[in-house]
Short mmCIF file of C-alpha atoms in Angstrom, two decimals:
data_model
loop_
_atom_site.label_atom_id
_atom_site.label_comp_id
_atom_site.label_asym_id
_atom_site.label_seq_id
_atom_site.Cartn_x
_atom_site.Cartn_y
_atom_site.Cartn_z
CA UNK Y 1 0.00 0.00 0.00
CA UNK Y 2 1.76 3.13 -1.28
CA UNK Y 3 1.76 6.09 1.04
CA UNK Y 4 2.33 9.83 1.03
CA UNK Y 5 3.84 10.87 4.36
CA UNK Y 6 3.79 14.47 5.54
CA UNK Y 7 5.84 15.06 8.69
CA UNK Y 8 6.05 18.31 10.70
CA UNK Y 9 5.15 20.42 7.67
CA UNK Y 10 5.30 24.18 8.31
CA UNK Y 11 4.97 26.99 5.78
CA UNK Y 12 4.26 30.69 5.54
CA UNK Y 13 4.51 33.24 2.75
CA UNK Y 14 7.23 35.82 3.36
CA UNK Y 15 4.85 38.55 2.20
CA UNK Y 16 2.06 37.49 4.58
CA UNK Y 17 3.78 36.72 7.89
CA UNK Y 18 1.28 34.38 9.54
CA UNK Y 19 1.66 30.59 9.31
CA UNK Y 20 -0.38 28.84 6.63
CA UNK Y 21 0.59 25.41 8.04
CA UNK Y 22 2.27 24.58 11.34
CA UNK Y 23 3.69 21.15 12.21
CA UNK Y 24 1.25 19.21 10.02
CA UNK Y 25 1.44 15.40 10.07
CA UNK Y 26 -0.55 13.35 7.53
CA UNK Y 27 -0.54 9.89 6.00
CA UNK Y 28 -2.37 9.46 2.67
CA UNK Y 29 -2.97 6.30 0.69
CA UNK Y 30 -2.19 6.73 -3.01
CA UNK Y 31 -5.40 4.86 -3.97
CA UNK Y 32 -7.66 7.28 -2.11
CA UNK Y 33 -9.93 9.76 -3.88
CA UNK Y 34 -9.63 12.77 -1.59
CA UNK Y 35 -11.75 15.92 -1.55
CA UNK Y 36 -9.79 18.87 -0.12
CA UNK Y 37 -12.17 21.19 1.74
CA UNK Y 38 -11.57 24.45 3.57
CA UNK Y 39 -12.52 28.10 3.72
CA UNK Y 40 -11.07 30.49 1.15
CA UNK Y 41 -7.52 31.50 2.10
CA UNK Y 42 -6.88 28.41 4.25
CA UNK Y 43 -4.18 27.12 1.90
CA UNK Y 44 -5.82 24.42 -0.24
CA UNK Y 45 -3.95 25.30 -3.43
CA UNK Y 46 -0.83 26.05 -1.36
CA UNK Y 47 -0.94 22.51 0.03
CA UNK Y 48 -1.00 21.06 -3.49
CA UNK Y 49 1.91 23.30 -4.49
CA UNK Y 50 3.88 22.10 -1.45
CA UNK Y 51 3.35 18.48 -2.52
CA UNK Y 52 4.68 19.46 -5.95
CA UNK Y 53 7.75 21.05 -4.35
CA UNK Y 54 7.00 24.50 -5.79
CA UNK Y 55 7.62 26.24 -2.44
CA UNK Y 56 10.29 25.89 0.22
CA UNK Y 57 8.96 24.52 3.49
CA UNK Y 58 10.02 23.09 6.82
CA UNK Y 59 9.47 19.41 7.53
CA UNK Y 60 9.38 16.42 5.20
CA UNK Y 61 7.14 15.11 2.41
CA UNK Y 62 7.90 11.54 1.30
CA UNK Y 63 6.01 9.79 -1.50
CA UNK Y 64 6.37 6.67 -3.63
CA UNK Y 65 4.55 8.36 -6.52
CA UNK Y 66 5.09 11.42 -8.67
CA UNK Y 67 2.66 14.31 -8.45
CA UNK Y 68 0.86 15.91 -11.40
CA UNK Y 69 -1.03 19.17 -11.15
CA UNK Y 70 -4.19 20.30 -12.93
CA UNK Y 71 -4.71 22.77 -14.56
CA UNK Y 72 -1.88 21.88 -16.93
CA UNK Y 73 0.19 24.64 -18.49
CA UNK Y 74 0.03 24.14 -22.26
CA UNK Y 75 3.22 25.26 -24.00
CA UNK Y 76 1.64 26.02 -27.40
CA UNK Y 77 -2.13 26.11 -27.81
CA UNK Y 78 -1.86 26.40 -31.60
CA UNK Y 79 -0.73 22.75 -31.80
CA UNK Y 80 -3.24 20.08 -32.75
CA UNK Y 81 -5.16 18.74 -29.76
CA UNK Y 82 -3.66 15.25 -30.22
CA UNK Y 83 -0.14 16.70 -29.97
CA UNK Y 84 -0.99 18.63 -26.80
CA UNK Y 85 -2.49 15.51 -25.23
CA UNK Y 86 0.50 13.36 -26.17
CA UNK Y 87 2.96 15.89 -24.77
CA UNK Y 88 0.92 16.08 -21.56
CA UNK Y 89 1.09 12.29 -21.28
CA UNK Y 90 4.78 12.20 -22.29
CA UNK Y 91 5.15 8.40 -21.74
CA UNK Y 92 8.43 8.44 -23.68
CA UNK Y 93 11.26 10.93 -23.83
CA UNK Y 94 10.92 11.80 -27.53
CA UNK Y 95 8.12 12.16 -30.06
CA UNK Y 96 10.02 11.49 -33.29
CA UNK Y 97 8.84 9.90 -36.53
CA UNK Y 98 9.90 6.37 -35.57
CA UNK Y 99 8.10 6.76 -32.25
CA UNK Y 100 4.95 7.75 -34.12
CA UNK Y 101 5.08 4.33 -35.75
CA UNK Y 102 5.17 2.72 -32.33
CA UNK Y 103 2.13 4.76 -31.33
CA UNK Y 104 0.06 3.54 -34.26
CA UNK Y 105 0.62 -0.18 -33.71
CA UNK Y 106 1.78 -2.64 -31.03
CA UNK Y 107 5.45 -2.14 -30.31
CA UNK Y 108 7.94 -4.28 -32.23
CA UNK Y 109 9.73 -6.02 -29.37
CA UNK Y 110 12.95 -6.51 -31.34
CA UNK Y 111 13.11 -2.89 -32.49
CA UNK Y 112 11.71 -1.23 -29.37
CA UNK Y 113 12.60 -3.79 -26.72
CA UNK Y 114 13.64 -1.12 -24.24
CA UNK Y 115 10.11 0.32 -24.40
CA UNK Y 116 8.34 -3.00 -23.83
CA UNK Y 117 7.97 -2.50 -20.08
CA UNK Y 118 6.41 0.93 -20.52
CA UNK Y 119 4.11 -0.48 -23.20
CA UNK Y 120 2.94 -3.28 -20.92
CA UNK Y 121 2.20 -0.71 -18.24
CA UNK Y 122 -0.38 0.73 -20.63
CA UNK Y 123 -2.46 -2.45 -20.23
CA UNK Y 124 -1.61 -3.76 -23.68
CA UNK Y 125 -2.92 -0.71 -25.56
CA UNK Y 126 -0.97 1.55 -27.83
CA UNK Y 127 -0.97 5.17 -26.64
CA UNK Y 128 -3.42 6.14 -29.36
CA UNK Y 129 -5.72 3.26 -28.43
CA UNK Y 130 -5.52 4.29 -24.80
CA UNK Y 131 -6.39 7.91 -25.66
CA UNK Y 132 -9.35 6.71 -27.75
CA UNK Y 133 -10.57 4.49 -24.91
CA UNK Y 134 -10.41 7.35 -22.39
CA UNK Y 135 -12.10 9.79 -24.78
CA UNK Y 136 -15.01 7.38 -25.12
CA UNK Y 137 -15.29 7.30 -21.33
CA UNK Y 138 -15.33 11.11 -21.31
CA UNK Y 139 -17.89 11.28 -24.12
CA UNK Y 140 -15.60 13.11 -26.58
CA UNK Y 141 -15.50 12.76 -30.37
CA UNK Y 142 -12.21 11.50 -31.83
CA UNK Y 143 -12.31 14.19 -34.54
CA UNK Y 144 -11.58 16.71 -31.80
CA UNK Y 145 -7.95 15.53 -31.75
CA UNK Y 146 -7.42 16.90 -35.24
CA UNK Y 147 -8.45 20.44 -34.28
CA UNK Y 148 -6.09 23.13 -32.94
CA UNK Y 149 -6.15 22.96 -29.15
CA UNK Y 150 -6.90 26.71 -28.99
CA UNK Y 151 -10.13 26.18 -30.96
CA UNK Y 152 -11.59 23.93 -28.26
CA UNK Y 153 -13.90 25.27 -25.58
CA UNK Y 154 -12.63 25.55 -22.01
CA UNK Y 155 -14.66 22.48 -21.07
CA UNK Y 156 -13.23 20.42 -23.94
CA UNK Y 157 -9.68 21.44 -23.03
CA UNK Y 158 -10.31 20.47 -19.40
CA UNK Y 159 -11.58 17.02 -20.37
CA UNK Y 160 -8.69 16.27 -22.73
CA UNK Y 161 -6.04 17.34 -20.22
CA UNK Y 162 -7.64 15.26 -17.47
CA UNK Y 163 -7.48 12.27 -19.81
CA UNK Y 164 -3.79 12.94 -20.45
CA UNK Y 165 -2.97 13.14 -16.73
CA UNK Y 166 -4.83 9.95 -15.88
CA UNK Y 167 -2.91 8.09 -18.60
CA UNK Y 168 0.33 8.74 -16.73
CA UNK Y 169 1.47 5.72 -14.75
CA UNK Y 170 2.54 5.84 -11.10
CA UNK Y 171 1.31 9.42 -10.74
CA UNK Y 172 -0.91 10.89 -8.04
CA UNK Y 173 -3.05 13.71 -9.43
CA UNK Y 174 -3.64 17.08 -7.75
CA UNK Y 175 -6.80 18.49 -9.32
CA UNK Y 176 -7.33 22.17 -8.52
CA UNK Y 177 -10.90 23.22 -9.39
CA UNK Y 178 -11.32 20.90 -12.42
CA UNK Y 179 -14.99 21.92 -12.72
CA UNK Y 180 -14.07 25.47 -13.78
CA UNK Y 181 -15.35 26.24 -17.30
CA UNK Y 182 -17.77 23.31 -17.10
CA UNK Y 183 -21.55 23.65 -17.29
CA UNK Y 184 -23.83 21.34 -15.32
CA UNK Y 185 -23.79 18.63 -17.99
CA UNK Y 186 -20.00 18.86 -18.31
CA UNK Y 187 -19.53 18.55 -14.56
CA UNK Y 188 -21.60 15.39 -14.53
CA UNK Y 189 -19.53 13.88 -17.35
CA UNK Y 190 -16.28 14.61 -15.47
CA UNK Y 191 -17.82 13.26 -12.25
CA UNK Y 192 -18.75 10.00 -14.00
CA UNK Y 193 -15.19 9.80 -15.36
CA UNK Y 194 -13.55 10.38 -11.96
CA UNK Y 195 -15.77 7.74 -10.36
CA UNK Y 196 -13.76 5.17 -12.35
CA UNK Y 197 -10.38 6.55 -11.27
CA UNK Y 198 -8.29 6.38 -8.10
CA UNK Y 199 -5.32 8.23 -6.68
CA UNK Y 200 -6.08 11.95 -6.58
CA UNK Y 201 -6.79 14.99 -4.45
CA UNK Y 202 -9.47 17.27 -5.84
CA UNK Y 203 -10.27 20.81 -4.77
CA UNK Y 204 -13.87 21.66 -5.61
CA UNK Y 205 -16.57 23.65 -3.90
CA UNK Y 206 -19.31 21.89 -5.86
CA UNK Y 207 -20.95 19.73 -3.22
CA UNK Y 208 -22.89 17.51 -5.62
CA UNK Y 209 -19.72 16.89 -7.64
CA UNK Y 210 -17.65 16.05 -4.53
CA UNK Y 211 -20.36 13.78 -3.23
CA UNK Y 212 -20.08 11.61 -6.32
CA UNK Y 213 -16.33 11.31 -6.83
CA UNK Y 214 -14.53 11.12 -3.46
CA UNK Y 215 -14.11 8.44 -0.80
CA UNK Y 216 -12.15 10.56 1.73
CA UNK Y 217 -12.34 14.18 2.89
CA UNK Y 218 -9.33 16.20 3.99
CA UNK Y 219 -10.60 19.34 5.72
CA UNK Y 220 -8.30 22.27 6.49
CA UNK Y 221 -9.84 23.63 9.67
CA UNK Y 222 -9.08 26.67 11.79
CA UNK Y 223 -6.50 24.86 13.91
CA UNK Y 224 -5.78 21.51 12.29
CA UNK Y 225 -6.18 19.25 9.26
CA UNK Y 226 -8.42 16.20 9.57
CA UNK Y 227 -8.87 13.25 7.20
CA UNK Y 228 -12.13 11.29 7.28
CA UNK Y 229 -13.41 8.35 5.26
CA UNK Y 230 -16.57 9.05 3.28
CA UNK Y 231 -18.02 11.49 0.78
CA UNK Y 232 -19.11 15.12 1.22
CA UNK Y 233 -22.46 14.32 2.84
CA UNK Y 234 -20.79 12.03 5.38
CA UNK Y 235 -18.30 14.76 6.25
CA UNK Y 236 -21.02 17.46 6.44
CA UNK Y 237 -23.12 15.34 8.81
CA UNK Y 238 -20.13 14.61 11.06
CA UNK Y 239 -19.11 18.27 10.96
CA UNK Y 240 -22.58 19.39 11.97
CA UNK Y 241 -22.64 16.98 14.90
CA UNK Y 242 -19.15 18.03 15.99
CA UNK Y 243 -20.04 21.73 15.79
CA UNK Y 244 -23.20 21.16 17.84
CA UNK Y 245 -21.16 19.31 20.46
CA UNK Y 246 -18.53 22.03 20.53
CA UNK Y 247 -21.14 24.78 20.91
CA UNK Y 248 -22.68 22.99 23.89
CA UNK Y 249 -19.23 22.27 25.36
CA UNK Y 250 -18.19 25.89 24.83
CA UNK Y 251 -21.03 27.12 27.07
CA UNK Y 252 -19.95 24.63 29.74
CA UNK Y 253 -16.34 25.82 29.48
CA UNK Y 254 -17.42 29.46 29.74
CA UNK Y 255 -19.14 28.67 33.05
CA UNK Y 256 -16.06 26.83 34.33
CA UNK Y 257 -13.76 29.68 33.30
CA UNK Y 258 -16.03 32.19 35.07
CA UNK Y 259 -16.05 30.04 38.24
CA UNK Y 260 -12.26 29.61 38.16
CA UNK Y 261 -11.74 33.33 37.64
CA UNK Y 262 -13.90 34.14 40.69
CA UNK Y 263 -11.98 31.54 42.71
CA UNK Y 264 -8.67 33.18 41.82
CA UNK Y 265 -10.00 36.62 42.78
CA UNK Y 266 -11.42 35.34 46.09
CA UNK Y 267 -8.18 33.56 47.05
CA UNK Y 268 -6.15 36.70 46.39
CA UNK Y 269 -8.67 38.72 48.38
CA UNK Y 270 -8.39 36.52 51.47
CA UNK Y 271 -4.62 36.77 51.44
CA UNK Y 272 -4.79 40.56 51.11
CA UNK Y 273 -7.24 40.78 54.02
CA UNK Y 274 -4.90 38.80 56.30
CA UNK Y 275 -1.95 40.94 55.22
CA UNK Y 276 -3.96 44.08 55.92
CA UNK Y 277 -4.75 42.97 59.48
CA UNK Y 278 -1.07 43.43 60.43
CA UNK Y 279 -1.57 47.17 60.31
CA UNK Y 280 -3.22 49.23 63.00
CA UNK Y 281 -2.88 49.20 66.80
CA UNK Y 282 -3.93 46.75 69.46
CA UNK Y 283 -2.66 43.67 71.25
CA UNK Y 284 -2.11 41.30 68.30
CA UNK Y 285 0.71 38.93 67.40
CA UNK Y 286 1.87 40.62 64.21
CA UNK Y 287 4.60 38.01 63.70
CA UNK Y 288 2.00 35.26 63.70
CA UNK Y 289 -0.21 37.25 61.35
CA UNK Y 290 2.75 37.96 59.05
CA UNK Y 291 3.65 34.27 58.87
CA UNK Y 292 0.00 33.35 58.26
CA UNK Y 293 -0.26 36.06 55.61
CA UNK Y 294 2.89 34.89 53.85
CA UNK Y 295 1.63 31.32 53.91
CA UNK Y 296 -1.75 32.31 52.54
CA UNK Y 297 -0.21 34.55 49.89
CA UNK Y 298 2.06 31.71 48.78
CA UNK Y 299 -0.94 29.39 48.66
CA UNK Y 300 -2.95 32.04 46.81
CA UNK Y 301 -0.17 32.43 44.26
CA UNK Y 302 -0.04 28.66 43.67
CA UNK Y 303 -3.82 28.49 43.31
CA UNK Y 304 -3.86 31.55 41.06
CA UNK Y 305 -1.17 30.09 38.80
CA UNK Y 306 -3.04 26.80 38.69
CA UNK Y 307 -6.33 28.55 37.95
CA UNK Y 308 -4.77 30.78 35.29
CA UNK Y 309 -3.21 27.73 33.62
CA UNK Y 310 -6.56 25.94 33.72
CA UNK Y 311 -8.30 29.00 32.25
CA UNK Y 312 -5.69 29.22 29.50
CA UNK Y 313 -6.04 25.52 28.68
CA UNK Y 314 -9.83 25.69 28.60
CA UNK Y 315 -9.76 28.87 26.54
CA UNK Y 316 -7.68 27.05 23.92
CA UNK Y 317 -10.17 24.21 23.65
CA UNK Y 318 -12.84 23.94 20.96
CA UNK Y 319 -11.47 26.61 18.67
CA UNK Y 320 -11.97 24.48 15.55
CA UNK Y 321 -15.64 25.26 15.11
CA UNK Y 322 -16.27 27.14 11.87
CA UNK Y 323 -17.97 30.47 12.34
CA UNK Y 324 -20.82 30.73 9.83
CA UNK Y 325 -23.20 33.35 11.23
CA UNK Y 326 -26.38 34.20 9.39
CA UNK Y 327 -25.87 36.89 6.77
CA UNK Y 328 -28.26 39.83 6.64
CA UNK Y 329 -29.71 40.94 3.31
CA UNK Y 330 -31.76 44.13 3.11
CA UNK Y 331 -33.73 44.01 -0.15
CA UNK Y 332 -35.68 47.17 -0.83
CA UNK Y 333 -39.42 46.75 -0.80
CA UNK Y 334 -41.09 47.97 -3.98
CA UNK Y 335 -44.66 48.46 -5.03
CA UNK Y 336 -43.86 47.31 -8.54
CA UNK Y 337 -44.62 43.61 -8.93
CA UNK Y 338 -43.10 42.91 -12.37
CA UNK Y 339 -39.40 43.80 -12.20
CA UNK Y 340 -38.27 42.29 -15.51
CA UNK Y 341 -40.35 41.32 -18.52
CA UNK Y 342 -39.04 40.20 -21.92
CA UNK Y 343 -41.07 38.90 -24.86
CA UNK Y 344 -39.86 37.22 -28.07
CA UNK Y 345 -36.41 38.47 -27.09
CA UNK Y 346 -32.95 37.78 -28.55
CA UNK Y 347 -29.46 39.24 -28.23
CA UNK Y 348 -26.98 39.48 -31.10
CA UNK Y 349 -23.23 39.46 -31.74
CA UNK Y 350 -23.13 41.44 -34.97
CA UNK Y 351 -25.75 39.77 -37.16
CA UNK Y 352 -25.68 36.42 -35.35
CA UNK Y 353 -28.28 35.71 -32.68
CA UNK Y 354 -26.80 34.48 -29.39
CA UNK Y 355 -29.77 32.36 -28.30
CA UNK Y 356 -33.19 31.32 -29.52
CA UNK Y 357 -36.09 33.70 -28.68
CA UNK Y 358 -37.08 33.75 -25.01
CA UNK Y 359 -39.82 35.24 -22.91
CA UNK Y 360 -40.23 35.47 -19.14
CA UNK Y 361 -41.43 37.66 -16.29
CA UNK Y 362 -39.53 38.22 -13.07
CA UNK Y 363 -41.95 39.14 -10.31
CA UNK Y 364 -41.17 40.42 -6.84
CA UNK Y 365 -39.81 37.54 -4.75
CA UNK Y 366 -38.94 35.35 -7.76
CA UNK Y 367 -35.51 33.77 -8.00
CA UNK Y 368 -34.85 32.87 -11.61
CA UNK Y 369 -32.06 30.42 -12.45
CA UNK Y 370 -30.68 30.96 -15.98
CA UNK Y 371 -29.40 27.63 -17.29
CA UNK Y 372 -27.89 26.32 -20.50
CA UNK Y 373 -24.72 24.93 -22.03
CA UNK Y 374 -21.53 26.96 -22.15
CA UNK Y 375 -21.63 29.56 -24.90
CA UNK Y 376 -25.41 29.86 -25.09
CA UNK Y 377 -25.40 33.48 -23.83
CA UNK Y 378 -26.22 33.25 -20.11
CA UNK Y 379 -23.69 35.88 -19.00
CA UNK Y 380 -24.50 38.02 -22.04
CA UNK Y 381 -28.15 38.12 -21.00
CA UNK Y 382 -27.26 39.21 -17.45
CA UNK Y 383 -24.96 41.91 -18.81
CA UNK Y 384 -27.84 43.27 -20.89
CA UNK Y 385 -30.22 43.18 -17.91
CA UNK Y 386 -27.60 45.09 -15.89
CA UNK Y 387 -27.56 47.93 -18.41
CA UNK Y 388 -24.82 47.07 -20.89
CA UNK Y 389 -25.59 48.01 -24.49
CA UNK Y 390 -25.96 44.87 -26.63
CA UNK Y 391 -27.82 44.55 -29.90
CA UNK Y 392 -31.26 42.98 -29.36
CA UNK Y 393 -34.58 42.14 -30.96
CA UNK Y 394 -37.92 41.92 -29.15
CA UNK Y 395 -39.63 43.73 -26.30
CA UNK Y 396 -38.41 44.28 -22.78
CA UNK Y 397 -39.13 46.20 -19.58
CA UNK Y 398 -36.34 46.29 -16.99
CA UNK Y 399 -35.90 47.41 -13.40
CA UNK Y 400 -33.14 50.02 -13.30
CA UNK Y 401 -32.42 49.81 -9.57
CA UNK Y 402 -30.40 46.67 -9.02
CA UNK Y 403 -27.16 45.21 -7.67
CA UNK Y 404 -24.96 43.36 -10.14
CA UNK Y 405 -22.22 40.84 -9.32
CA UNK Y 406 -20.01 40.10 -12.31
CA UNK Y 407 -18.43 36.75 -13.07
CA UNK Y 408 -14.92 38.23 -13.21
CA UNK Y 409 -12.80 39.72 -10.41
CA UNK Y 410 -9.88 41.08 -12.43
CA UNK Y 411 -10.92 44.71 -11.90
CA UNK Y 412 -10.39 44.49 -8.12
CA UNK Y 413 -7.18 46.36 -7.23
CA UNK Y 414 -5.63 48.54 -4.55
CA UNK Y 415 -6.48 48.30 -0.86
CA UNK Y 416 -9.86 47.56 0.66
CA UNK Y 417 -10.50 50.98 2.19
CA UNK Y 418 -9.86 52.76 -1.11
CA UNK Y 419 -12.06 50.31 -3.01
CA UNK Y 420 -15.00 50.75 -0.61
CA UNK Y 421 -14.59 54.53 -0.78
CA UNK Y 422 -14.45 54.38 -4.58
CA UNK Y 423 -17.75 52.50 -4.93
CA UNK Y 424 -19.45 54.58 -2.23
CA UNK Y 425 -20.06 51.60 0.05
CA UNK Y 426 -20.57 51.50 3.81
CA UNK Y 427 -17.17 50.60 5.29
CA UNK Y 428 -18.32 49.03 8.56
CA UNK Y 429 -21.21 47.11 6.98
CA UNK Y 430 -19.10 45.62 4.19
CA UNK Y 431 -16.26 44.64 6.54
CA UNK Y 432 -18.73 43.05 8.96
CA UNK Y 433 -20.19 40.98 6.11
CA UNK Y 434 -16.68 39.95 5.02
CA UNK Y 435 -15.95 38.90 8.62
CA UNK Y 436 -19.09 36.76 8.57
CA UNK Y 437 -17.89 35.19 5.32
CA UNK Y 438 -14.65 34.12 6.99
CA UNK Y 439 -12.17 36.94 6.25
CA UNK Y 440 -9.94 38.22 9.04
CA UNK Y 441 -8.74 41.71 9.96
CA UNK Y 442 -5.28 40.73 8.74
CA UNK Y 443 -6.76 40.07 5.31
CA UNK Y 444 -8.16 43.61 5.16
CA UNK Y 445 -4.63 45.03 5.43
CA UNK Y 446 -3.36 43.13 2.38
CA UNK Y 447 -3.62 44.52 -1.18
CA UNK Y 448 -6.66 43.03 -2.89
CA UNK Y 449 -4.52 41.50 -5.65
CA UNK Y 450 -2.94 39.29 -2.95
CA UNK Y 451 -6.35 37.88 -2.04
CA UNK Y 452 -7.41 34.46 -3.31
CA UNK Y 453 -10.01 34.33 -6.08
CA UNK Y 454 -12.60 33.15 -3.56
CA UNK Y 455 -11.87 36.08 -1.25
CA UNK Y 456 -12.18 38.52 -4.16
CA UNK Y 457 -15.55 37.04 -5.10
CA UNK Y 458 -16.65 37.37 -1.48
CA UNK Y 459 -15.83 41.08 -1.68
CA UNK Y 460 -18.13 41.50 -4.69
CA UNK Y 461 -20.87 39.53 -2.91
CA UNK Y 462 -20.44 41.48 0.34
CA UNK Y 463 -20.85 44.78 -1.53
CA UNK Y 464 -24.01 43.46 -3.20
CA UNK Y 465 -25.44 42.04 0.02
CA UNK Y 466 -25.01 45.44 1.69
CA UNK Y 467 -26.90 47.27 -1.08
CA UNK Y 468 -30.59 47.91 -0.43
CA UNK Y 469 -32.20 47.37 -3.83
CA UNK Y 470 -35.33 45.60 -5.15
CA UNK Y 471 -33.38 43.37 -7.58
CA UNK Y 472 -30.12 41.37 -7.45
CA UNK Y 473 -28.39 40.13 -10.61
CA UNK Y 474 -25.60 37.63 -9.89
CA UNK Y 475 -23.40 36.03 -12.58
CA UNK Y 476 -21.86 32.80 -11.24
CA UNK Y 477 -21.72 34.13 -7.66
CA UNK Y 478 -20.17 30.93 -6.31
CA UNK Y 479 -17.03 30.89 -8.45
CA UNK Y 480 -14.20 29.86 -6.05
CA UNK Y 481 -16.48 30.34 -3.00
CA UNK Y 482 -15.95 27.76 -0.24
CA UNK Y 483 -18.61 25.29 0.85
CA UNK Y 484 -19.33 26.92 4.22
CA UNK Y 485 -19.97 30.30 2.60
CA UNK Y 486 -22.23 28.68 0.01
CA UNK Y 487 -24.35 27.35 2.84
CA UNK Y 488 -24.45 30.83 4.41
CA UNK Y 489 -25.63 32.39 1.14
CA UNK Y 490 -28.34 29.74 0.73
CA UNK Y 491 -29.65 30.36 4.25
CA UNK Y 492 -29.65 34.13 3.68
CA UNK Y 493 -31.57 33.91 0.40
CA UNK Y 494 -34.17 31.53 1.80
CA UNK Y 495 -34.66 33.75 4.85
CA UNK Y 496 -34.92 37.18 3.18
CA UNK Y 497 -36.55 36.06 -0.09
CA UNK Y 498 -34.92 38.62 -2.42
CA UNK Y 499 -35.82 39.03 -6.08
CA UNK Y 500 -32.86 37.46 -7.82
CA UNK Y 501 -31.84 36.45 -11.32
CA UNK Y 502 -28.67 34.37 -11.45
CA UNK Y 503 -26.40 32.11 -13.48
CA UNK Y 504 -24.75 29.28 -11.57
CA UNK Y 505 -23.33 25.84 -12.39
CA UNK Y 506 -23.60 24.61 -8.78
CA UNK Y 507 -26.69 22.44 -9.10
CA UNK Y 508 -27.04 22.04 -5.34
CA UNK Y 509 -27.24 25.82 -4.90
CA UNK Y 510 -29.59 26.32 -7.86
CA UNK Y 511 -32.05 23.64 -6.77
CA UNK Y 512 -32.00 24.95 -3.20
CA UNK Y 513 -32.83 28.61 -3.87
CA UNK Y 514 -34.48 28.91 -7.32
CA UNK Y 515 -38.23 29.39 -7.65
CA UNK Y 516 -38.12 29.31 -11.47
CA UNK Y 517 -35.73 28.13 -14.19
CA UNK Y 518 -35.10 29.37 -17.73
CA UNK Y 519 -32.98 27.31 -20.12
CA UNK Y 520 -31.28 29.17 -22.95
CA UNK Y 521 -30.58 27.38 -26.22
CA UNK Y 522 -27.87 28.53 -28.62
CA UNK Y 523 -29.32 30.01 -31.77
CA UNK Y 524 -29.07 28.23 -35.13
CA UNK Y 525 -29.24 31.55 -37.02
#
């Protein structure tokens, strides 16, 4: 049973100061399918990079396998897809003309005897046959290999590169957000593919996806890292029970700490009273009182030290519970019932229609989930509804008082205070919401471009949540957002019932909060 051993691992970024990991000890089986879970900024991607050896660290990482990281950096996207896939696999050192012959047919043992062992490790298939077999499992057409890699969609590129990595032998895969660029159907295809594989760590915040593909959870908590057997639902249930236990235990500890604190104060008080009785006049044995006072003060000091140590120990207990307070949304009440109405409506890129004609009404309190395959115009529709000028045909009536969260975060720069001032937001309210979403005061002091993608997206969401408007328009609000925060957002929406139109590939989230769905279909025009 091959193992990955992590011993006394410690790491911090020189630019950040605080420890990301401190004296971490782990033992991982190379056949496990591990879901890596943790709040944004906890170091999930950093952990994968440490396994790869990309950063210097303290401690030791020993493994009997080689690590491969996804997403893969493609050297030249203008190459044919089959060339990119072969180079990503790289089963041999060279891809020359004579090696191409070996790829097209079983290896000639006499001519390529030194490659026989590597060939047998491919289960008796040529490389091309192996690629074809894996593409069938992924539901991809073979003709795709003859197209330039750059011409493929993001989802197609993801699927091909995953195939290439899984064709590597004796490699343990580190999959960092493989569901990016995938629509709901694409995520399901990749999930079905990963069900048949072993030996990987996957970072994903898609709960339905994780639930299908993993058999262990590695959770990066506030104060430790824990590995549990099971899928996401098993972990979530255990986490809920543990949090409930810790909350109850915390109240008990608070009472004990209060009692111990009073005991320490009372003991010190008695000693001070005895010491004070030495003063004054009258027939008393001040030597006796002094000795008694010294004895009591020594005893008081011992008790106080013991009590303070006990208080410190109890105060350090149960600090692993994740804080996920209820978020507060303040949607503006409006007398208008129909906030958006479109009829026989299409958008256009030049003369080409983006999607087939649609019609819908968005009434007060509705939460409309815009669905459809990648490239069908979901984000384009939200951009139009948010006021961007795009060529259209049909009738529409839009609410002009709304809060829009874009899919991208690249425009976020500078420091937090300047950004909040620039957008005219309420400083205290936005920072409080960010706190509730798991960001610390230390994070506020860092330039925004140092923040993780999930933390940047939380900033956009926090600004929107703090805006009092009748309509919210959110384009893939959960991109890079951790699981705990997703749960917070779901609870908030269900509690405050805002009018919301959104695009999101997280099926769990969509099914939980949507009251209506609209599926866009790419236009044939």
